Each structure stands twice: as structure tokens, then as C-alpha cells.
Amino acid sequence: MGAGKVIATDGNEEVLQLARENIKKNAEGDNIQVQKLMWGMLNAMDFYDEVDVVIGSDLTYNSGTWKLLAETVSTVLKPGGLFLYLSLGHAGFNVTGEIAGFLNVAVSEGMKVLTKDDGNWPLPNIPSLGDLLEANLNYDEKDILRLTGGVKVIMMQKK
């Protein structure tokens, strides 16, 4: 994707080890680092206003961590930095409600939701990230998403 530097983070040492192994098997170059990062503003201060883009997936299933996640993302992003977030449905799980709850918390932490119609959308040729994702899935993958609550892809920006 052309990034000068990529930092893969997690708070779990086992996940970090898996990330290192995946990077070793699948990535070229030495611009990818793996670092432990626990969520929360104080833990994220080492990366204060340093990051252009944060990409996350399936991070909001526990509402008790929403504030810590939002603080972390808001702390590490540069002003104007982007947060691309994807959440997949699971049986008995309401993706729409989960995302709506997290977005309220993230907005209170200095983030804003970007939409195609608000004038700040950074991808003019891509009207919907969810539609883009689903267009690249095969029939079986689409069926799994349909049966488990779908997918939500959100773009946010630090104010």
C-alpha cells in the first residue's frame, strides 16, 4: 500500500508472536514492526500524533473497551489522520448496534465519521467501503456474512 512504516500492535504477547510469524512469511522489506500496545491514552502516548492511518477489525465486541480504544486511536493519529474500521457479524451479535455505540464514544474522543456526502471523503471513486468489500467476496463468503449479521466498514478522521 506504499506505507513508509507499518506498526502492528496488540496487547497480547501470543498475538504479537503470530503477527511476527505472519510478517516473516508474507511481507517483504523491513518497514514493518510489531509492538505491544495496551489501549488507553497513557499507553498510547509513545505514539502521540505520529500515525497517518489506523486500520482495525473486530475490536469493538466488548463495550467496556470502547473508551480505551477511542482514546488510543485519537492519541496516536495525527490531526486529520484516518481510522479505517471493519466489524463482521457473528451469530447472535448486532453489528449495527455495536458500531453505533462505539461511534458515539469515538466522537466524544475527538473523532468524526466520514461519509461520501460530507465533503471530506478521501476516496472519491469508492462510494461505500462495505460495498467495495462485498464486491470482492465470492458467493459463499457473502452468504456467511448474510447469515451472521453482515459487515460494517467505517472511516473516521481525527479532528
Short mmCIF file of N, CA and C in Angstrom, two decimals:
data_model
loop_
_atom_site.label_atom_id
_atom_site.label_comp_id
_atom_site.label_asym_id
_atom_site.label_seq_id
_atom_site.Cartn_x
_atom_site.Cartn_y
_atom_site.Cartn_z
N MET A 1 0.81 -1.20 0.00
CA MET A 1 0.00 0.00 0.00
C MET A 1 0.85 1.26 0.00
N GLY A 2 2.16 1.09 -0.02
CA GLY A 2 3.02 2.24 -0.13
C GLY A 2 3.37 2.92 1.18
N ALA A 3 3.10 2.29 2.30
CA ALA A 3 3.42 2.89 3.59
C ALA A 3 4.92 2.89 3.82
N GLY A 4 5.42 3.99 4.36
CA GLY A 4 6.83 4.07 4.70
C GLY A 4 7.17 3.25 5.92
N LYS A 5 6.18 3.10 6.82
CA LYS A 5 6.39 2.37 8.06
C LYS A 5 5.04 1.80 8.50
N VAL A 6 5.05 0.56 8.95
CA VAL A 6 3.85 -0.10 9.46
C VAL A 6 4.18 -0.65 10.84
N ILE A 7 3.27 -0.40 11.79
CA ILE A 7 3.43 -0.93 13.14
C ILE A 7 2.21 -1.78 13.45
N ALA A 8 2.41 -3.07 13.63
CA ALA A 8 1.33 -3.98 14.03
C ALA A 8 1.34 -4.05 15.55
N THR A 9 0.20 -3.82 16.17
CA THR A 9 0.14 -3.79 17.63
C THR A 9 -0.94 -4.72 18.16
N ASP A 10 -0.75 -5.14 19.39
CA ASP A 10 -1.75 -5.87 20.16
C ASP A 10 -1.29 -5.82 21.61
N GLY A 11 -2.19 -6.17 22.51
CA GLY A 11 -1.83 -6.21 23.92
C GLY A 11 -1.48 -7.60 24.39
N ASN A 12 -1.62 -8.60 23.51
CA ASN A 12 -1.42 -10.00 23.87
C ASN A 12 -0.13 -10.50 23.22
N GLU A 13 0.77 -11.02 24.03
CA GLU A 13 2.07 -11.49 23.52
C GLU A 13 1.92 -12.63 22.51
N GLU A 14 0.95 -13.52 22.70
CA GLU A 14 0.75 -14.61 21.76
C GLU A 14 0.32 -14.09 20.39
N VAL A 15 -0.54 -13.09 20.38
CA VAL A 15 -0.99 -12.49 19.12
C VAL A 15 0.19 -11.78 18.44
N LEU A 16 1.01 -11.11 19.23
CA LEU A 16 2.18 -10.44 18.66
C LEU A 16 3.14 -11.45 18.02
N GLN A 17 3.31 -12.60 18.65
CA GLN A 17 4.17 -13.63 18.08
C GLN A 17 3.60 -14.15 16.76
N LEU A 18 2.29 -14.35 16.70
CA LEU A 18 1.65 -14.75 15.45
C LEU A 18 1.85 -13.69 14.37
N ALA A 19 1.75 -12.43 14.76
CA ALA A 19 1.96 -11.34 13.80
C ALA A 19 3.38 -11.38 13.26
N ARG A 20 4.36 -11.60 14.13
CA ARG A 20 5.76 -11.69 13.68
C ARG A 20 5.94 -12.83 12.68
N GLU A 21 5.33 -13.97 12.98
CA GLU A 21 5.44 -15.12 12.08
C GLU A 21 4.78 -14.83 10.73
N ASN A 22 3.61 -14.22 10.75
CA ASN A 22 2.92 -13.86 9.50
C ASN A 22 3.72 -12.87 8.68
N ILE A 23 4.31 -11.90 9.35
CA ILE A 23 5.12 -10.90 8.65
C ILE A 23 6.33 -11.57 8.02
N LYS A 24 6.97 -12.43 8.76
CA LYS A 24 8.15 -13.13 8.25
C LYS A 24 7.81 -13.96 7.01
N LYS A 25 6.63 -14.60 7.01
CA LYS A 25 6.23 -15.45 5.88
C LYS A 25 5.70 -14.65 4.70
N ASN A 26 5.08 -13.51 4.94
CA ASN A 26 4.30 -12.85 3.89
C ASN A 26 4.75 -11.46 3.49
N ALA A 27 5.63 -10.83 4.23
CA ALA A 27 5.96 -9.44 3.94
C ALA A 27 7.41 -9.32 3.48
N GLU A 28 7.61 -8.36 2.61
CA GLU A 28 8.96 -8.05 2.15
C GLU A 28 9.38 -6.71 2.72
N GLY A 29 10.65 -6.53 2.93
CA GLY A 29 11.15 -5.26 3.43
C GLY A 29 11.23 -5.24 4.95
N ASP A 30 11.80 -4.17 5.44
CA ASP A 30 11.99 -4.06 6.89
C ASP A 30 11.22 -2.87 7.48
N ASN A 31 10.15 -2.47 6.81
CA ASN A 31 9.40 -1.32 7.29
C ASN A 31 8.23 -1.72 8.19
N ILE A 32 8.14 -3.01 8.56
CA ILE A 32 7.06 -3.48 9.42
C ILE A 32 7.63 -3.84 10.79
N GLN A 33 7.02 -3.25 11.82
CA GLN A 33 7.42 -3.53 13.19
C GLN A 33 6.24 -4.13 13.94
N VAL A 34 6.52 -4.90 14.97
CA VAL A 34 5.50 -5.45 15.86
C VAL A 34 5.80 -4.94 17.25
N GLN A 35 4.80 -4.30 17.87
CA GLN A 35 5.00 -3.73 19.20
C GLN A 35 3.78 -3.97 20.06
N LYS A 36 4.02 -4.19 21.33
CA LYS A 36 2.91 -4.33 22.28
C LYS A 36 2.33 -2.94 22.55
N LEU A 37 1.01 -2.87 22.53
CA LEU A 37 0.32 -1.62 22.84
C LEU A 37 -0.98 -1.96 23.56
N MET A 38 -1.05 -1.59 24.80
CA MET A 38 -2.30 -1.71 25.56
C MET A 38 -3.12 -0.46 25.27
N TRP A 39 -4.44 -0.61 25.19
CA TRP A 39 -5.29 0.52 24.87
C TRP A 39 -5.38 1.51 26.02
N GLY A 40 -5.55 2.76 25.66
CA GLY A 40 -5.71 3.85 26.62
C GLY A 40 -4.76 4.98 26.27
N MET A 41 -5.17 6.20 26.61
CA MET A 41 -4.39 7.38 26.25
C MET A 41 -2.97 7.31 26.80
N LEU A 42 -2.81 6.94 28.07
CA LEU A 42 -1.47 6.93 28.66
C LEU A 42 -0.56 5.91 27.97
N ASN A 43 -1.10 4.76 27.64
CA ASN A 43 -0.29 3.74 26.96
C ASN A 43 0.07 4.16 25.54
N ALA A 44 -0.77 4.96 24.91
CA ALA A 44 -0.56 5.35 23.51
C ALA A 44 0.32 6.59 23.37
N MET A 45 0.69 7.23 24.45
CA MET A 45 1.44 8.49 24.36
C MET A 45 2.79 8.36 23.65
N ASP A 46 3.36 7.15 23.64
CA ASP A 46 4.63 6.95 22.92
C ASP A 46 4.46 7.20 21.42
N PHE A 47 3.23 7.14 20.93
CA PHE A 47 2.95 7.33 19.51
C PHE A 47 2.12 8.60 19.26
N TYR A 48 2.12 9.53 20.18
CA TYR A 48 1.26 10.71 20.13
C TYR A 48 1.39 11.46 18.80
N ASP A 49 0.27 11.67 18.10
CA ASP A 49 0.21 12.41 16.84
C ASP A 49 1.24 11.92 15.81
N GLU A 50 1.48 10.62 15.78
CA GLU A 50 2.54 10.08 14.93
C GLU A 50 2.02 9.30 13.72
N VAL A 51 0.76 8.90 13.74
CA VAL A 51 0.25 7.93 12.79
C VAL A 51 -0.71 8.59 11.79
N ASP A 52 -0.55 8.24 10.51
CA ASP A 52 -1.43 8.75 9.46
C ASP A 52 -2.72 7.94 9.35
N VAL A 53 -2.59 6.60 9.46
CA VAL A 53 -3.74 5.71 9.27
C VAL A 53 -3.69 4.59 10.31
N VAL A 54 -4.84 4.31 10.92
CA VAL A 54 -5.01 3.15 11.79
C VAL A 54 -6.05 2.26 11.11
N ILE A 55 -5.73 0.98 11.01
CA ILE A 55 -6.65 0.00 10.46
C ILE A 55 -6.95 -1.01 11.55
N GLY A 56 -8.23 -1.25 11.78
CA GLY A 56 -8.63 -2.20 12.81
C GLY A 56 -9.80 -3.04 12.36
N SER A 57 -9.91 -4.24 12.94
CA SER A 57 -11.01 -5.13 12.61
C SER A 57 -11.46 -5.88 13.85
N ASP A 58 -12.78 -5.93 14.04
CA ASP A 58 -13.39 -6.69 15.14
C ASP A 58 -12.80 -6.33 16.49
N LEU A 59 -12.76 -5.06 16.79
CA LEU A 59 -12.19 -4.57 18.04
C LEU A 59 -13.24 -4.11 19.05
N THR A 60 -14.49 -4.01 18.64
CA THR A 60 -15.50 -3.34 19.47
C THR A 60 -16.54 -4.29 20.05
N TYR A 61 -16.27 -5.58 20.08
CA TYR A 61 -17.25 -6.54 20.57
C TYR A 61 -17.50 -6.42 22.07
N ASN A 62 -16.59 -5.77 22.80
CA ASN A 62 -16.75 -5.57 24.24
C ASN A 62 -16.94 -4.08 24.52
N SER A 63 -18.14 -3.68 24.85
CA SER A 63 -18.44 -2.26 25.04
C SER A 63 -17.62 -1.64 26.17
N GLY A 64 -17.13 -2.46 27.07
CA GLY A 64 -16.31 -1.95 28.16
C GLY A 64 -14.95 -1.42 27.72
N THR A 65 -14.54 -1.74 26.49
CA THR A 65 -13.23 -1.28 25.99
C THR A 65 -13.36 -0.14 24.98
N TRP A 66 -14.57 0.28 24.66
CA TRP A 66 -14.75 1.30 23.62
C TRP A 66 -14.01 2.58 23.94
N LYS A 67 -14.10 3.07 25.16
CA LYS A 67 -13.43 4.33 25.52
C LYS A 67 -11.91 4.19 25.38
N LEU A 68 -11.36 3.08 25.85
CA LEU A 68 -9.91 2.87 25.74
C LEU A 68 -9.47 2.81 24.29
N LEU A 69 -10.23 2.11 23.45
CA LEU A 69 -9.90 2.04 22.02
C LEU A 69 -9.97 3.42 21.39
N ALA A 70 -11.04 4.16 21.66
CA ALA A 70 -11.19 5.50 21.07
C ALA A 70 -10.08 6.43 21.55
N GLU A 71 -9.71 6.36 22.82
CA GLU A 71 -8.59 7.17 23.33
C GLU A 71 -7.30 6.83 22.61
N THR A 72 -7.07 5.55 22.41
CA THR A 72 -5.84 5.10 21.75
C THR A 72 -5.76 5.62 20.32
N VAL A 73 -6.83 5.41 19.57
CA VAL A 73 -6.84 5.84 18.17
C VAL A 73 -6.68 7.36 18.08
N SER A 74 -7.42 8.09 18.90
CA SER A 74 -7.34 9.55 18.88
C SER A 74 -5.96 10.05 19.29
N THR A 75 -5.32 9.35 20.19
CA THR A 75 -3.99 9.77 20.66
C THR A 75 -2.92 9.54 19.60
N VAL A 76 -2.94 8.39 18.94
CA VAL A 76 -1.85 8.06 18.02
C VAL A 76 -1.99 8.76 16.67
N LEU A 77 -3.23 9.06 16.26
CA LEU A 77 -3.41 9.69 14.95
C LEU A 77 -2.95 11.14 14.94
N LYS A 78 -2.35 11.53 13.83
CA LYS A 78 -2.06 12.94 13.57
C LYS A 78 -3.39 13.65 13.34
N PRO A 79 -3.46 14.97 13.54
CA PRO A 79 -4.69 15.68 13.16
C PRO A 79 -4.99 15.42 11.68
N GLY A 80 -6.22 15.06 11.39
CA GLY A 80 -6.60 14.71 10.02
C GLY A 80 -6.34 13.26 9.68
N GLY A 81 -5.70 12.50 10.59
CA GLY A 81 -5.41 11.09 10.35
C GLY A 81 -6.69 10.27 10.27
N LEU A 82 -6.61 9.13 9.61
CA LEU A 82 -7.78 8.30 9.32
C LEU A 82 -7.78 7.00 10.11
N PHE A 83 -8.97 6.57 10.52
CA PHE A 83 -9.19 5.29 11.17
C PHE A 83 -10.16 4.50 10.30
N LEU A 84 -9.69 3.42 9.72
CA LEU A 84 -10.50 2.53 8.91
C LEU A 84 -10.84 1.32 9.78
N TYR A 85 -12.13 1.12 10.03
CA TYR A 85 -12.56 0.08 10.96
C TYR A 85 -13.59 -0.83 10.31
N LEU A 86 -13.39 -2.13 10.47
CA LEU A 86 -14.27 -3.15 9.92
C LEU A 86 -14.76 -4.04 11.05
N SER A 87 -16.05 -4.33 11.05
CA SER A 87 -16.62 -5.26 12.02
C SER A 87 -17.51 -6.25 11.30
N LEU A 88 -17.27 -7.53 11.55
CA LEU A 88 -18.06 -8.59 10.94
C LEU A 88 -19.09 -9.10 11.92
N GLY A 89 -20.24 -9.48 11.39
CA GLY A 89 -21.28 -10.04 12.23
C GLY A 89 -20.93 -11.45 12.69
N HIS A 90 -21.54 -11.84 13.77
CA HIS A 90 -21.42 -13.19 14.32
C HIS A 90 -22.82 -13.61 14.76
N ALA A 91 -23.04 -14.88 14.86
CA ALA A 91 -24.36 -15.37 15.27
C ALA A 91 -24.73 -14.75 16.61
N GLY A 92 -25.94 -14.20 16.69
CA GLY A 92 -26.44 -13.60 17.93
C GLY A 92 -25.80 -12.28 18.27
N PHE A 93 -25.28 -11.59 17.29
CA PHE A 93 -24.48 -10.39 17.52
C PHE A 93 -24.99 -9.28 16.61
N ASN A 94 -25.22 -8.10 17.14
CA ASN A 94 -25.78 -6.99 16.38
C ASN A 94 -24.67 -6.02 15.98
N VAL A 95 -24.19 -6.14 14.75
CA VAL A 95 -23.10 -5.30 14.27
C VAL A 95 -23.51 -3.83 14.25
N THR A 96 -24.72 -3.55 13.81
CA THR A 96 -25.17 -2.16 13.70
C THR A 96 -25.21 -1.48 15.06
N GLY A 97 -25.74 -2.15 16.06
CA GLY A 97 -25.78 -1.59 17.41
C GLY A 97 -24.40 -1.40 18.00
N GLU A 98 -23.55 -2.35 17.78
CA GLU A 98 -22.17 -2.27 18.28
C GLU A 98 -21.45 -1.07 17.68
N ILE A 99 -21.52 -0.93 16.38
CA ILE A 99 -20.84 0.17 15.70
C ILE A 99 -21.41 1.51 16.14
N ALA A 100 -22.72 1.62 16.23
CA ALA A 100 -23.35 2.88 16.66
C ALA A 100 -22.87 3.28 18.05
N GLY A 101 -22.80 2.33 18.95
CA GLY A 101 -22.32 2.63 20.30
C GLY A 101 -20.87 3.09 20.30
N PHE A 102 -20.02 2.39 19.57
CA PHE A 102 -18.61 2.78 19.52
C PHE A 102 -18.44 4.14 18.88
N LEU A 103 -19.18 4.42 17.81
CA LEU A 103 -19.04 5.71 17.14
C LEU A 103 -19.37 6.87 18.07
N ASN A 104 -20.37 6.72 18.91
CA ASN A 104 -20.70 7.77 19.89
C ASN A 104 -19.53 8.03 20.81
N VAL A 105 -18.88 6.98 21.27
CA VAL A 105 -17.72 7.13 22.16
C VAL A 105 -16.55 7.77 21.40
N ALA A 106 -16.29 7.30 20.18
CA ALA A 106 -15.17 7.83 19.39
C ALA A 106 -15.34 9.32 19.10
N VAL A 107 -16.56 9.74 18.80
CA VAL A 107 -16.82 11.16 18.54
C VAL A 107 -16.52 11.98 19.80
N SER A 108 -16.84 11.44 20.96
CA SER A 108 -16.56 12.16 22.20
C SER A 108 -15.06 12.26 22.47
N GLU A 109 -14.26 11.44 21.78
CA GLU A 109 -12.80 11.46 21.93
C GLU A 109 -12.10 12.21 20.80
N GLY A 110 -12.85 13.01 20.04
CA GLY A 110 -12.23 13.86 19.02
C GLY A 110 -12.17 13.29 17.63
N MET A 111 -12.98 12.27 17.36
CA MET A 111 -13.03 11.69 16.02
C MET A 111 -14.32 12.12 15.34
N LYS A 112 -14.32 12.07 14.01
CA LYS A 112 -15.57 12.32 13.28
C LYS A 112 -15.73 11.24 12.22
N VAL A 113 -16.97 10.86 11.99
CA VAL A 113 -17.29 9.84 10.99
C VAL A 113 -17.30 10.51 9.63
N LEU A 114 -16.64 9.88 8.66
CA LEU A 114 -16.63 10.40 7.30
C LEU A 114 -17.63 9.62 6.45
N THR A 115 -18.34 10.35 5.62
CA THR A 115 -19.24 9.73 4.66
C THR A 115 -18.96 10.32 3.29
N LYS A 116 -19.41 9.62 2.29
CA LYS A 116 -19.20 10.07 0.91
C LYS A 116 -19.78 11.47 0.68
N ASP A 117 -20.83 11.83 1.39
CA ASP A 117 -21.55 13.06 1.14
C ASP A 117 -21.08 14.26 1.97
N ASP A 118 -20.13 14.09 2.88
CA ASP A 118 -19.78 15.21 3.77
C ASP A 118 -18.66 16.11 3.26
N GLY A 119 -18.10 15.82 2.09
CA GLY A 119 -17.06 16.67 1.53
C GLY A 119 -15.66 16.33 1.98
N ASN A 120 -15.50 15.45 2.95
CA ASN A 120 -14.17 15.06 3.43
C ASN A 120 -13.80 13.63 3.06
N TRP A 121 -14.61 12.98 2.27
CA TRP A 121 -14.38 11.58 1.91
C TRP A 121 -13.08 11.46 1.12
N PRO A 122 -12.09 10.69 1.61
CA PRO A 122 -10.78 10.65 0.96
C PRO A 122 -10.69 9.73 -0.25
N LEU A 123 -11.76 8.99 -0.56
CA LEU A 123 -11.73 8.02 -1.65
C LEU A 123 -12.85 8.32 -2.63
N PRO A 124 -12.67 9.32 -3.50
CA PRO A 124 -13.78 9.79 -4.34
C PRO A 124 -14.36 8.74 -5.28
N ASN A 125 -13.57 7.76 -5.67
CA ASN A 125 -14.07 6.74 -6.60
C ASN A 125 -14.68 5.53 -5.90
N ILE A 126 -14.71 5.57 -4.57
CA ILE A 126 -15.26 4.46 -3.79
C ILE A 126 -16.37 5.01 -2.90
N PRO A 127 -17.62 4.86 -3.30
CA PRO A 127 -18.72 5.45 -2.53
C PRO A 127 -18.98 4.75 -1.20
N SER A 128 -18.76 3.44 -1.12
CA SER A 128 -19.05 2.71 0.10
C SER A 128 -17.98 1.65 0.32
N LEU A 129 -17.34 1.68 1.47
CA LEU A 129 -16.31 0.68 1.75
C LEU A 129 -16.92 -0.70 1.94
N GLY A 130 -18.12 -0.76 2.51
CA GLY A 130 -18.81 -2.04 2.65
C GLY A 130 -19.13 -2.66 1.31
N ASP A 131 -19.62 -1.83 0.38
CA ASP A 131 -19.92 -2.33 -0.97
C ASP A 131 -18.64 -2.79 -1.67
N LEU A 132 -17.55 -2.05 -1.49
CA LEU A 132 -16.27 -2.44 -2.09
C LEU A 132 -15.84 -3.80 -1.57
N LEU A 133 -15.94 -4.00 -0.27
CA LEU A 133 -15.56 -5.28 0.32
C LEU A 133 -16.44 -6.40 -0.23
N GLU A 134 -17.75 -6.20 -0.19
CA GLU A 134 -18.66 -7.25 -0.63
C GLU A 134 -18.51 -7.56 -2.12
N ALA A 135 -18.13 -6.59 -2.91
CA ALA A 135 -17.92 -6.82 -4.35
C ALA A 135 -16.75 -7.77 -4.60
N ASN A 136 -15.87 -7.91 -3.63
CA ASN A 136 -14.69 -8.76 -3.79
C ASN A 136 -14.83 -10.10 -3.09
N LEU A 137 -16.02 -10.42 -2.62
CA LEU A 137 -16.27 -11.70 -1.96
C LEU A 137 -16.94 -12.67 -2.93
N ASN A 138 -16.70 -13.96 -2.73
CA ASN A 138 -17.40 -14.95 -3.54
C ASN A 138 -18.78 -15.23 -2.92
N TYR A 139 -19.58 -16.03 -3.61
CA TYR A 139 -20.95 -16.29 -3.17
C TYR A 139 -20.99 -16.87 -1.76
N ASP A 140 -20.13 -17.86 -1.45
CA ASP A 140 -20.13 -18.48 -0.13
C ASP A 140 -19.77 -17.48 0.97
N GLU A 141 -18.80 -16.62 0.70
CA GLU A 141 -18.41 -15.60 1.68
C GLU A 141 -19.55 -14.62 1.92
N LYS A 142 -20.23 -14.21 0.87
CA LYS A 142 -21.37 -13.31 1.01
C LYS A 142 -22.49 -13.97 1.82
N ASP A 143 -22.70 -15.26 1.59
CA ASP A 143 -23.74 -15.99 2.32
C ASP A 143 -23.40 -16.06 3.81
N ILE A 144 -22.15 -16.29 4.14
CA ILE A 144 -21.73 -16.32 5.54
C ILE A 144 -22.00 -14.96 6.19
N LEU A 145 -21.63 -13.89 5.52
CA LEU A 145 -21.89 -12.56 6.06
C LEU A 145 -23.38 -12.32 6.26
N ARG A 146 -24.16 -12.72 5.29
CA ARG A 146 -25.61 -12.52 5.39
C ARG A 146 -26.18 -13.28 6.59
N LEU A 147 -25.71 -14.48 6.83
CA LEU A 147 -26.23 -15.31 7.91
C LEU A 147 -25.73 -14.89 9.29
N THR A 148 -24.66 -14.13 9.34
CA THR A 148 -24.06 -13.78 10.63
C THR A 148 -24.13 -12.30 10.96
N GLY A 149 -24.94 -11.55 10.25
CA GLY A 149 -25.14 -10.15 10.64
C GLY A 149 -24.48 -9.13 9.74
N GLY A 150 -23.81 -9.57 8.69
CA GLY A 150 -23.24 -8.63 7.75
C GLY A 150 -21.91 -8.06 8.17
N VAL A 151 -21.55 -6.98 7.49
CA VAL A 151 -20.27 -6.33 7.73
C VAL A 151 -20.50 -4.83 7.75
N LYS A 152 -19.77 -4.14 8.58
CA LYS A 152 -19.79 -2.68 8.62
C LYS A 152 -18.36 -2.21 8.47
N VAL A 153 -18.15 -1.28 7.55
CA VAL A 153 -16.83 -0.67 7.37
C VAL A 153 -17.01 0.83 7.55
N ILE A 154 -16.26 1.39 8.47
CA ILE A 154 -16.40 2.79 8.85
C ILE A 154 -15.08 3.51 8.64
N MET A 155 -15.15 4.74 8.16
CA MET A 155 -13.97 5.60 8.05
C MET A 155 -14.19 6.77 9.00
N MET A 156 -13.20 7.00 9.87
CA MET A 156 -13.25 8.13 10.79
C MET A 156 -11.99 8.97 10.61
N GLN A 157 -12.05 10.20 11.08
CA GLN A 157 -10.92 11.12 10.97
C GLN A 157 -10.74 11.85 12.29
N LYS A 158 -9.49 12.02 12.68
CA LYS A 158 -9.22 12.83 13.87
C LYS A 158 -9.42 14.29 13.53
N LYS A 159 -10.15 14.99 14.38
CA LYS A 159 -10.43 16.42 14.14
C LYS A 159 -9.16 17.24 14.31
#
